[in-house]
Amino acid sequence: MSNRTLISGGLVVTAADELHADVLIEDGRVAALAAHGSAAAGAWTAGRTIDASGKYVIPGGVDAHTHMELPFGGTSASDTFETGTRAAAWGGTTTIVDFAVQSVGHSLREGLDTWYAKADGNCAVDYAFHMILSDVNEGTLKEMDLLVEEGVTSFKLFMAYPGVFYSDDGRILRAMQRGASNGGLIMMHAENGIAIDVLVEQALARGETDPRHHGEVRKVLLEAEATHRAIQLARVAGSPLYVVHVSAEEAVAELAAARDKGLPVFGETCPQYLFLSTDNLQEPDFQGAKYVCSTPLRPREHQAALWRGLRTNDLQVVSTDHCPFCFRGQKELGRGDFSKIPNGLPGVENRMDLLHQAVVDGHISRRRWIEIACATPARMFGLYPRKGTIAPGSDADIVLYDPHAEQVISAETHHMNVDYSAYEGKRITGRVDTVLSRGELVVDRREYTGRAGHGAFVHRSTCQYL
Ligand code: URP
Ligand code: ZN
Ligand code: ZN
């Protein structure tokens, strides 16, 4: 009985249902749900009872796009696996899928082992890996099969960043063909990086060095073109495709057109594209550097298309692309040359709250909140139903969410290891109260009770969303 926990009196919200139910946890897993006040629930005994009255009881968030400790732009993302997963827990996210990186000239094995070592023993919540393919060749194509068997079942390719992560169309096609045969899901950074680099060079030659020019050279059309091309390459290869960090209305239109043809094409967007815009990139005194990421923030008008895409399921997932760089000493590397600003925004702690605010604001329903932030990322990346739902047999990764609490997002109070917040001063209705990871309390009524090393590597199956 002492290994049993009862969560009593809350509103259980999953992607499928909303139920006034009690949840029984045993040995780190959900054992049963029963209507609150029912004879079945009344008969349960447990060593610990958590009162959830007035709260939502939701699955822990699954953030399928993070970059802890990523070496990038001459520096490294400022959150370690320890600080980043602790911040994730504070924000109600109990699983992250981070990106291991293959460097050019090295094997996938070397890259993956480096990322295992970074994460091992340091995480507060569970984690899995995608693999970034920077060097597609005969050897690495064969290695993809081995990684799929090892539970690393998705591979990110870049049409951007020539000389760093970039792959040409031939390499992309080969990786997609391999994914089609081994079940690995190809994730695409869809921006035409070759054309963008020409525009970067021309802008800098004209003396256009401020952060706002980052947004201007990384044109909407070059995101849309790359998205279209990626879709056609995936069709030729016969592989599904997941496009990451979609920011432009025209890119959503490409995804929607493909989906209307019945193609297995999926899209992810991120809170920064839903809540921020080029107005932020234009902030004076180099403050716009805080908002430099790729794909870039877009004019505010694009947001309506992203919300619509999330409602119509032309976009299926909201991840953070959490890739934090401090303003001081990191973003500042690009003073006088926007192309040297390390690309990326912090956000792993804010996603569940921002999306709850979207429920409050009427953009999405409560169940769709859970679907895009928990259930679908779990399905997309082979973690379901262990993660992403509350059902008998699921890991007891559960958040008690107070839908009425008021908070103001600030770097003063956040737990991410970064010296600014992209959402500084934003008022949110709703706040994480308590977080369990595999039945262990990680946040207990706004007090951190977790520990580095509790989080474990999760072996993923192939995509379950097809
Ligand atoms: O600006 C971004 N998105 N940084 C992280 C790397 C990537 O492309 O996802
Ligand atoms: Zn990317
Ligand atoms: Zn990313």
Short mmCIF file of C-alpha atoms and ligand atoms in Angstrom, two decimals:
data_model
loop_
_atom_site.label_atom_id
_atom_site.label_comp_id
_atom_site.label_asym_id
_atom_site.label_seq_id
_atom_site.Cartn_x
_atom_site.Cartn_y
_atom_site.Cartn_z
CA MET A 1 0.00 0.00 0.00
CA SER A 2 2.92 2.37 0.71
CA ASN A 3 3.91 2.27 -2.97
CA ARG A 4 0.44 3.53 -3.85
CA THR A 5 -0.57 7.16 -4.34
CA LEU A 6 -4.09 8.41 -4.80
CA ILE A 7 -4.83 11.66 -6.60
CA SER A 8 -8.29 12.59 -5.50
CA GLY A 9 -10.98 15.05 -6.52
CA GLY A 10 -9.48 16.69 -9.62
CA LEU A 11 -10.71 17.05 -13.18
CA VAL A 12 -8.72 14.58 -15.25
CA VAL A 13 -8.11 16.06 -18.69
CA THR A 14 -6.61 13.96 -21.47
CA ALA A 15 -6.70 14.44 -25.25
CA ALA A 16 -9.77 12.22 -25.31
CA ASP A 17 -11.76 12.93 -22.14
CA GLU A 18 -12.56 15.20 -19.22
CA LEU A 19 -13.61 13.25 -16.12
CA HIS A 20 -14.08 14.04 -12.45
CA ALA A 21 -12.02 11.01 -11.48
CA ASP A 22 -9.59 9.76 -8.88
CA VAL A 23 -6.32 8.31 -10.12
CA LEU A 24 -4.60 5.41 -8.38
CA ILE A 25 -0.84 5.09 -8.87
CA GLU A 26 1.08 1.95 -8.03
CA ASP A 27 4.79 1.28 -8.58
CA GLY A 28 5.21 4.41 -10.69
CA ARG A 29 2.36 3.63 -13.07
CA VAL A 30 -1.27 4.52 -13.32
CA ALA A 31 -3.14 1.54 -11.89
CA ALA A 32 -6.75 2.69 -12.29
CA LEU A 33 -9.13 5.61 -12.68
CA ALA A 34 -12.59 5.73 -11.13
CA ALA A 35 -15.29 8.36 -10.87
CA HIS A 36 -14.75 10.59 -7.86
CA GLY A 37 -17.10 9.53 -5.09
CA SER A 38 -17.77 6.13 -6.66
CA ALA A 39 -17.71 2.93 -4.62
CA ALA A 40 -14.67 1.75 -6.56
CA ALA A 41 -12.63 4.84 -5.75
CA GLY A 42 -13.85 4.80 -2.14
CA ALA A 43 -12.48 1.29 -1.68
CA TRP A 44 -8.93 2.26 -2.71
CA THR A 45 -6.25 2.49 -0.03
CA ALA A 46 -2.97 4.29 -0.58
CA GLY A 47 0.08 5.34 1.42
CA ARG A 48 -0.27 8.90 0.17
CA THR A 49 -3.28 10.89 -0.97
CA ILE A 50 -2.91 14.08 -2.98
CA ASP A 51 -5.88 16.40 -2.89
CA ALA A 52 -6.52 17.69 -6.41
CA SER A 53 -9.80 19.48 -5.77
CA GLY A 54 -10.10 22.60 -7.90
CA LYS A 55 -7.22 21.45 -10.10
CA TYR A 56 -6.81 19.81 -13.46
CA VAL A 57 -5.05 16.45 -13.42
CA ILE A 58 -3.23 16.27 -16.73
CA PRO A 59 -0.54 14.09 -18.32
CA GLY A 60 2.97 15.48 -17.94
CA GLY A 61 3.97 17.52 -20.95
CA VAL A 62 6.06 15.94 -23.71
CA ASP A 63 8.41 18.48 -25.27
CA ALA A 64 9.64 16.84 -28.45
CA HIS A 65 12.18 19.51 -29.41
CA THR A 66 14.89 20.67 -26.99
CA HIS A 67 18.60 21.42 -27.28
CA MET A 68 20.27 21.15 -23.87
CA GLU A 69 23.99 21.97 -23.97
CA LEU A 70 23.95 22.27 -27.77
CA PRO A 71 27.25 23.60 -29.15
CA PHE A 72 26.07 26.16 -31.69
CA GLY A 73 27.15 29.51 -33.11
CA GLY A 74 30.54 29.45 -31.37
CA THR A 75 29.06 28.83 -27.92
CA SER A 76 26.78 26.31 -26.18
CA ALA A 77 23.14 26.41 -25.11
CA SER A 78 23.16 27.57 -21.50
CA ASP A 79 20.88 24.92 -19.99
CA THR A 80 22.54 21.65 -19.09
CA PHE A 81 20.48 18.48 -18.93
CA GLU A 82 20.32 19.07 -15.18
CA THR A 83 19.12 22.68 -15.22
CA GLY A 84 16.98 22.23 -18.32
CA THR A 85 15.07 19.18 -17.14
CA ARG A 86 14.54 20.78 -13.71
CA ALA A 87 13.06 23.82 -15.43
CA ALA A 88 10.97 21.50 -17.62
CA ALA A 89 9.55 19.88 -14.48
CA TRP A 90 8.72 23.26 -12.97
CA GLY A 91 6.77 23.98 -16.13
CA GLY A 92 4.85 20.70 -16.12
CA THR A 93 6.90 18.89 -18.74
CA THR A 94 7.94 15.39 -17.70
CA THR A 95 9.52 14.11 -20.91
CA ILE A 96 11.87 15.85 -23.30
CA VAL A 97 13.14 14.57 -26.62
CA ASP A 98 16.49 16.26 -27.20
CA PHE A 99 18.69 16.24 -30.29
CA ALA A 100 21.93 14.29 -30.29
CA VAL A 101 24.26 15.67 -32.96
CA GLN A 102 26.37 13.87 -35.52
CA SER A 103 29.29 16.10 -36.51
CA VAL A 104 30.61 16.04 -40.06
CA GLY A 105 33.23 13.30 -40.44
CA HIS A 106 32.03 11.43 -37.37
CA SER A 107 29.63 8.53 -36.90
CA LEU A 108 26.11 8.65 -35.51
CA ARG A 109 27.38 6.33 -32.75
CA GLU A 110 29.96 8.88 -31.57
CA GLY A 111 27.39 11.67 -31.53
CA LEU A 112 24.78 9.62 -29.72
CA ASP A 113 27.25 8.37 -27.12
CA THR A 114 28.30 11.95 -26.42
CA TRP A 115 24.67 12.89 -25.76
CA TYR A 116 24.04 9.81 -23.60
CA ALA A 117 27.00 10.90 -21.47
CA LYS A 118 25.74 14.46 -21.16
CA ALA A 119 22.30 13.34 -19.97
CA ASP A 120 23.09 10.22 -17.96
CA GLY A 121 22.58 10.73 -14.22
CA ASN A 122 21.70 14.41 -14.64
CA CYS A 123 18.06 14.59 -15.59
CA ALA A 124 15.14 15.38 -13.31
CA VAL A 125 12.60 13.94 -15.75
CA ASP A 126 12.67 11.31 -18.47
CA TYR A 127 14.36 11.98 -21.79
CA ALA A 128 14.80 10.49 -25.22
CA PHE A 129 16.83 11.43 -28.26
CA HIS A 130 16.39 12.29 -31.90
CA MET A 131 19.55 12.24 -34.03
CA ILE A 132 20.72 15.18 -36.13
CA LEU A 133 22.24 13.90 -39.39
CA SER A 134 24.96 16.29 -40.57
CA ASP A 135 26.82 13.89 -42.84
CA VAL A 136 24.66 11.46 -44.81
CA ASN A 137 26.83 8.74 -46.37
CA GLU A 138 26.81 4.95 -46.81
CA GLY A 139 28.04 4.40 -43.27
CA THR A 140 25.62 6.73 -41.55
CA LEU A 141 22.68 5.43 -43.58
CA LYS A 142 23.43 1.93 -42.24
CA GLU A 143 23.78 3.33 -38.73
CA MET A 144 20.25 4.77 -38.96
CA ASP A 145 18.89 1.20 -38.86
CA LEU A 146 20.82 0.48 -35.66
CA LEU A 147 19.60 3.64 -33.99
CA VAL A 148 15.98 2.81 -34.76
CA GLU A 149 16.50 -0.52 -32.97
CA GLU A 150 18.09 1.35 -30.07
CA GLY A 151 15.01 3.55 -29.60
CA VAL A 152 16.33 6.61 -31.38
CA THR A 153 13.69 6.56 -34.09
CA SER A 154 13.73 10.02 -35.64
CA PHE A 155 16.34 11.96 -37.61
CA LYS A 156 16.59 15.68 -38.17
CA LEU A 157 17.95 17.03 -41.43
CA PHE A 158 18.68 20.65 -42.27
CA MET A 159 18.01 22.51 -45.50
CA ALA A 160 19.56 25.49 -43.65
CA TYR A 161 22.97 26.28 -42.10
CA PRO A 162 25.34 25.46 -45.02
CA GLY A 163 28.72 24.32 -43.72
CA VAL A 164 27.27 23.25 -40.35
CA PHE A 165 24.25 20.93 -40.43
CA TYR A 166 23.16 21.42 -44.07
CA SER A 167 22.30 18.49 -46.32
CA ASP A 168 21.71 18.84 -50.07
CA ASP A 169 18.64 17.36 -51.74
CA GLY A 170 20.45 14.15 -52.72
CA ARG A 171 21.50 13.45 -49.16
CA ILE A 172 18.03 14.30 -47.91
CA LEU A 173 16.47 11.94 -50.44
CA ARG A 174 18.80 9.10 -49.38
CA ALA A 175 18.02 9.62 -45.69
CA MET A 176 14.30 9.70 -46.46
CA GLN A 177 14.55 6.46 -48.45
CA ARG A 178 16.30 4.86 -45.49
CA GLY A 179 13.64 6.18 -43.12
CA ALA A 180 10.95 4.76 -45.39
CA SER A 181 12.51 1.30 -45.02
CA ASN A 182 13.53 1.32 -41.33
CA GLY A 183 10.59 3.27 -39.88
CA GLY A 184 12.65 6.27 -38.78
CA LEU A 185 10.77 9.56 -38.98
CA ILE A 186 12.52 12.33 -40.89
CA MET A 187 12.26 15.74 -39.22
CA MET A 188 13.07 18.72 -41.41
CA HIS A 189 14.43 22.18 -40.73
CA ALA A 190 12.82 23.65 -43.83
CA GLU A 191 14.53 26.87 -44.88
CA ASN A 192 16.51 27.39 -48.08
CA GLY A 193 19.86 28.02 -46.38
CA ILE A 194 21.84 28.46 -49.60
CA ALA A 195 19.64 31.37 -50.70
CA ILE A 196 19.49 32.78 -47.16
CA ASP A 197 23.29 32.92 -46.96
CA VAL A 198 23.38 35.04 -50.13
CA LEU A 199 20.88 37.45 -48.59
CA VAL A 200 22.86 37.54 -45.32
CA GLU A 201 26.02 38.48 -47.20
CA GLN A 202 24.22 41.18 -49.18
CA ALA A 203 22.54 42.64 -46.07
CA LEU A 204 25.82 42.82 -44.16
CA ALA A 205 27.50 44.46 -47.18
CA ARG A 206 24.80 47.16 -47.04
CA GLY A 207 25.60 47.73 -43.36
CA GLU A 208 22.38 46.06 -42.15
CA THR A 209 23.76 44.46 -39.03
CA ASP A 210 20.92 44.70 -36.44
CA PRO A 211 18.99 41.68 -35.14
CA ARG A 212 15.88 42.66 -37.10
CA HIS A 213 17.70 41.86 -40.35
CA HIS A 214 17.87 38.22 -39.22
CA GLY A 215 14.10 38.14 -39.72
CA GLU A 216 14.28 40.01 -43.01
CA VAL A 217 16.79 37.76 -44.79
CA ARG A 218 15.19 34.51 -43.65
CA LYS A 219 12.24 35.11 -45.89
CA VAL A 220 8.81 33.54 -45.63
CA LEU A 221 9.13 32.41 -49.25
CA LEU A 222 12.34 30.55 -48.44
CA GLU A 223 10.60 28.67 -45.63
CA ALA A 224 7.63 27.90 -47.89
CA GLU A 225 9.87 26.82 -50.78
CA ALA A 226 11.90 24.49 -48.57
CA THR A 227 8.74 23.06 -47.01
CA HIS A 228 7.34 22.37 -50.48
CA ARG A 229 10.61 20.78 -51.62
CA ALA A 230 10.87 18.63 -48.50
CA ILE A 231 7.33 17.37 -49.07
CA GLN A 232 8.08 16.47 -52.70
CA LEU A 233 11.29 14.68 -51.72
CA ALA A 234 9.39 12.72 -49.06
CA ARG A 235 6.77 11.76 -51.67
CA VAL A 236 9.48 10.52 -54.02
CA ALA A 237 11.08 8.54 -51.18
CA GLY A 238 7.73 7.24 -49.93
CA SER A 239 8.48 8.44 -46.42
CA PRO A 240 6.49 10.37 -43.84
CA LEU A 241 7.77 13.84 -42.97
CA TYR A 242 7.64 15.99 -39.83
CA VAL A 243 8.49 19.65 -40.38
CA VAL A 244 9.89 21.32 -37.26
CA HIS A 245 9.40 24.90 -36.02
CA VAL A 246 6.92 26.02 -38.69
CA SER A 247 6.52 29.79 -38.46
CA ALA A 248 5.07 31.11 -41.74
CA GLU A 249 1.48 31.06 -42.99
CA GLU A 250 2.75 30.01 -46.43
CA ALA A 251 4.54 26.99 -44.93
CA VAL A 252 1.35 25.95 -43.14
CA ALA A 253 -0.40 26.18 -46.51
CA GLU A 254 2.14 23.78 -48.02
CA LEU A 255 1.53 21.29 -45.20
CA ALA A 256 -2.24 21.67 -45.48
CA ALA A 257 -2.14 21.11 -49.26
CA ALA A 258 -0.05 17.96 -48.79
CA ARG A 259 -2.34 16.67 -46.06
CA ASP A 260 -5.38 17.35 -48.25
CA LYS A 261 -3.79 14.94 -50.74
CA GLY A 262 -3.62 12.38 -47.93
CA LEU A 263 0.15 12.51 -47.57
CA PRO A 264 1.71 11.57 -44.20
CA VAL A 265 3.11 15.05 -43.60
CA PHE A 266 3.12 16.63 -40.14
CA GLY A 267 4.03 20.00 -38.69
CA GLU A 268 5.20 21.40 -35.41
CA THR A 269 5.10 24.99 -34.30
CA CYS A 270 6.46 26.61 -31.14
CA PRO A 271 5.16 29.12 -28.59
CA GLN A 272 7.51 31.83 -29.85
CA TYR A 273 5.75 31.86 -33.22
CA LEU A 274 2.33 31.91 -31.57
CA PHE A 275 3.03 34.67 -29.04
CA LEU A 276 6.00 36.71 -30.36
CA SER A 277 6.66 38.47 -33.66
CA THR A 278 9.09 40.60 -35.67
CA ASP A 279 8.12 43.45 -33.31
CA ASN A 280 10.33 41.72 -30.74
CA LEU A 281 13.23 41.40 -33.19
CA GLN A 282 13.01 45.18 -33.65
CA GLU A 283 13.46 45.99 -29.96
CA PRO A 284 16.15 48.71 -29.62
CA ASP A 285 19.63 48.54 -28.07
CA PHE A 286 20.32 45.08 -29.48
CA GLN A 287 17.53 43.63 -27.29
CA GLY A 288 16.09 42.10 -30.46
CA ALA A 289 18.95 39.57 -30.28
CA LYS A 290 17.01 37.81 -27.50
CA TYR A 291 14.50 36.76 -30.15
CA VAL A 292 16.88 35.51 -32.84
CA CYS A 293 15.99 31.95 -33.75
CA SER A 294 15.48 30.01 -36.99
CA THR A 295 13.02 29.79 -38.53
CA PRO A 296 12.67 33.43 -37.46
CA LEU A 297 9.81 35.19 -35.74
CA ARG A 298 7.33 36.44 -38.33
CA PRO A 299 5.04 39.48 -38.60
CA ARG A 300 2.12 39.17 -36.18
CA GLU A 301 -0.32 38.38 -39.04
CA HIS A 302 1.12 34.87 -39.34
CA GLN A 303 -0.08 33.90 -35.89
CA ALA A 304 -3.72 33.47 -36.96
CA ALA A 305 -2.68 30.86 -39.55
CA LEU A 306 -0.68 28.96 -36.95
CA TRP A 307 -3.59 28.89 -34.49
CA ARG A 308 -5.91 27.83 -37.31
CA GLY A 309 -3.47 25.08 -38.30
CA LEU A 310 -3.45 23.83 -34.73
CA ARG A 311 -7.24 23.76 -34.65
CA THR A 312 -7.63 22.02 -38.02
CA ASN A 313 -4.79 19.55 -37.31
CA ASP A 314 -2.69 20.82 -40.21
CA LEU A 315 -0.20 21.39 -37.37
CA GLN A 316 -0.16 18.59 -34.82
CA VAL A 317 2.45 19.46 -32.19
CA VAL A 318 3.69 22.42 -30.16
CA SER A 319 7.28 21.94 -28.96
CA THR A 320 9.61 24.61 -27.64
CA ASP A 321 12.82 24.27 -29.68
CA HIS A 322 14.30 25.25 -26.31
CA CYS A 323 17.82 26.44 -27.16
CA PRO A 324 18.75 29.13 -24.62
CA PHE A 325 21.66 31.55 -24.90
CA CYS A 326 22.24 34.24 -22.31
CA PHE A 327 21.94 37.81 -23.53
CA ARG A 328 25.17 38.77 -21.80
CA GLY A 329 28.16 37.10 -23.37
CA GLN A 330 26.25 34.83 -25.77
CA LYS A 331 23.65 36.76 -27.78
CA GLU A 332 26.15 39.64 -27.58
CA LEU A 333 28.52 37.68 -29.84
CA GLY A 334 26.45 39.10 -32.69
CA ARG A 335 26.74 42.81 -31.89
CA GLY A 336 27.58 44.45 -35.21
CA ASP A 337 26.75 41.28 -37.21
CA PHE A 338 23.33 39.66 -36.76
CA SER A 339 24.56 36.46 -38.44
CA LYS A 340 26.81 35.83 -35.42
CA ILE A 341 23.96 35.90 -32.88
CA PRO A 342 23.53 32.32 -31.63
CA ASN A 343 20.15 31.10 -32.82
CA GLY A 344 17.66 29.94 -30.26
CA LEU A 345 15.17 30.87 -27.54
CA PRO A 346 14.50 29.59 -24.04
CA GLY A 347 11.04 28.18 -23.35
CA VAL A 348 10.96 24.65 -21.95
CA GLU A 349 9.47 25.96 -18.69
CA ASN A 350 6.81 28.13 -20.34
CA ARG A 351 5.13 25.90 -22.93
CA MET A 352 2.37 24.30 -20.84
CA ASP A 353 1.42 27.67 -19.31
CA LEU A 354 1.43 29.56 -22.60
CA LEU A 355 -0.76 26.90 -24.18
CA HIS A 356 -3.11 27.01 -21.20
CA GLN A 357 -3.31 30.75 -21.79
CA ALA A 358 -4.35 29.86 -25.35
CA VAL A 359 -7.22 27.86 -23.83
CA VAL A 360 -8.19 30.86 -21.67
CA ASP A 361 -7.98 33.13 -24.73
CA GLY A 362 -10.19 30.79 -26.78
CA HIS A 363 -7.64 29.70 -29.40
CA ILE A 364 -7.89 25.99 -28.52
CA SER A 365 -9.98 23.74 -26.29
CA ARG A 366 -8.72 22.19 -23.07
CA ARG A 367 -8.45 18.74 -24.65
CA ARG A 368 -6.64 20.12 -27.68
CA TRP A 369 -4.14 21.70 -25.24
CA ILE A 370 -3.33 18.23 -23.96
CA GLU A 371 -3.37 16.74 -27.42
CA ILE A 372 -0.80 19.12 -28.96
CA ALA A 373 1.43 19.29 -25.86
CA CYS A 374 1.29 15.73 -24.50
CA ALA A 375 -0.56 13.04 -26.46
CA THR A 376 0.40 13.78 -30.06
CA PRO A 377 4.11 14.38 -29.41
CA ALA A 378 4.10 11.07 -27.55
CA ARG A 379 2.38 9.31 -30.45
CA MET A 380 4.47 11.03 -33.09
CA PHE A 381 7.69 9.88 -31.48
CA GLY A 382 6.76 6.41 -30.28
CA LEU A 383 6.20 7.09 -26.58
CA TYR A 384 2.46 6.44 -26.34
CA PRO A 385 0.66 5.38 -24.14
CA ARG A 386 3.54 5.20 -21.70
CA LYS A 387 3.75 8.99 -22.00
CA GLY A 388 1.20 11.59 -23.03
CA THR A 389 -1.93 10.26 -21.33
CA ILE A 390 -3.37 9.11 -18.02
CA ALA A 391 -4.58 5.55 -18.49
CA PRO A 392 -4.05 2.24 -16.71
CA GLY A 393 -0.48 1.14 -17.46
CA SER A 394 0.82 4.62 -18.34
CA ASP A 395 3.78 6.01 -16.48
CA ALA A 396 2.47 8.13 -13.63
CA ASP A 397 3.81 11.35 -15.15
CA ILE A 398 1.06 13.59 -13.89
CA VAL A 399 0.65 17.32 -13.34
CA LEU A 400 -1.81 18.99 -11.00
CA TYR A 401 -2.57 22.25 -12.74
CA ASP A 402 -4.28 25.17 -11.02
CA PRO A 403 -6.36 26.81 -13.78
CA HIS A 404 -7.21 29.89 -11.72
CA ALA A 405 -3.78 30.88 -10.34
CA GLU A 406 -2.34 34.07 -11.80
CA GLN A 407 1.34 34.46 -12.62
CA VAL A 408 3.65 36.84 -14.45
CA ILE A 409 6.46 35.20 -16.44
CA SER A 410 9.86 36.61 -15.56
CA ALA A 411 13.57 35.75 -15.60
CA GLU A 412 13.49 36.73 -11.91
CA THR A 413 11.41 33.69 -11.08
CA HIS A 414 12.04 31.16 -13.84
CA HIS A 415 14.31 28.14 -13.38
CA MET A 416 15.96 28.01 -16.79
CA ASN A 417 19.68 28.83 -16.75
CA VAL A 418 19.37 31.92 -18.90
CA ASP A 419 19.50 35.59 -17.99
CA TYR A 420 16.31 36.75 -19.74
CA SER A 421 12.81 35.56 -20.48
CA ALA A 422 11.39 35.80 -23.98
CA TYR A 423 7.99 36.36 -22.32
CA GLU A 424 9.07 38.84 -19.62
CA GLY A 425 6.04 40.46 -17.98
CA LYS A 426 3.45 38.26 -19.72
CA ARG A 427 0.45 37.55 -17.50
CA ILE A 428 -0.77 33.97 -17.47
CA THR A 429 -3.88 32.48 -15.93
CA GLY A 430 -2.98 29.00 -14.72
CA ARG A 431 0.07 27.51 -13.07
CA VAL A 432 1.65 24.15 -12.37
CA ASP A 433 1.08 23.14 -8.76
CA THR A 434 2.42 19.60 -8.40
CA VAL A 435 4.35 17.29 -10.73
CA LEU A 436 4.91 13.56 -10.53
CA SER A 437 7.36 11.66 -12.68
CA ARG A 438 6.80 7.90 -12.63
CA GLY A 439 4.91 8.39 -9.37
CA GLU A 440 7.68 10.38 -7.65
CA LEU A 441 6.96 13.93 -6.57
CA VAL A 442 9.20 16.30 -8.49
CA VAL A 443 7.30 19.48 -7.65
CA ASP A 444 5.12 19.36 -4.55
CA ARG A 445 2.75 22.31 -4.19
CA ARG A 446 5.28 24.70 -5.78
CA GLU A 447 8.26 23.27 -3.94
CA TYR A 448 10.96 21.42 -5.87
CA THR A 449 11.45 17.89 -4.56
CA GLY A 450 13.06 16.31 -7.60
CA ARG A 451 16.61 15.14 -8.10
CA ALA A 452 19.14 14.88 -10.86
CA GLY A 453 19.35 11.24 -11.90
CA HIS A 454 15.69 10.40 -11.41
CA GLY A 455 15.09 11.01 -15.13
CA ALA A 456 15.82 7.97 -17.29
CA PHE A 457 16.44 7.41 -20.98
CA VAL A 458 13.28 6.25 -22.74
CA HIS A 459 13.56 3.80 -25.61
CA ARG A 460 11.07 4.91 -28.27
CA SER A 461 9.18 2.85 -30.78
CA THR A 462 8.66 4.17 -34.31
CA CYS A 463 6.03 6.79 -35.14
CA GLN A 464 2.54 5.84 -33.91
CA TYR A 465 0.75 8.70 -35.64
CA LEU A 466 0.65 7.31 -39.18
O1 URP B 1 17.14 28.85 -33.68
C1 URP B 1 17.05 27.65 -33.45
N1 URP B 1 15.97 27.03 -33.84
N2 URP B 1 18.04 27.00 -32.83
C2 URP B 1 18.12 25.63 -32.58
C3 URP B 1 18.56 24.83 -33.76
C4 URP B 1 17.42 24.50 -34.69
O2 URP B 1 17.50 24.80 -35.87
O3 URP B 1 16.44 23.91 -34.24
ZN ZN B 2 15.96 23.71 -36.77
ZN ZN B 3 15.77 22.99 -32.78
#
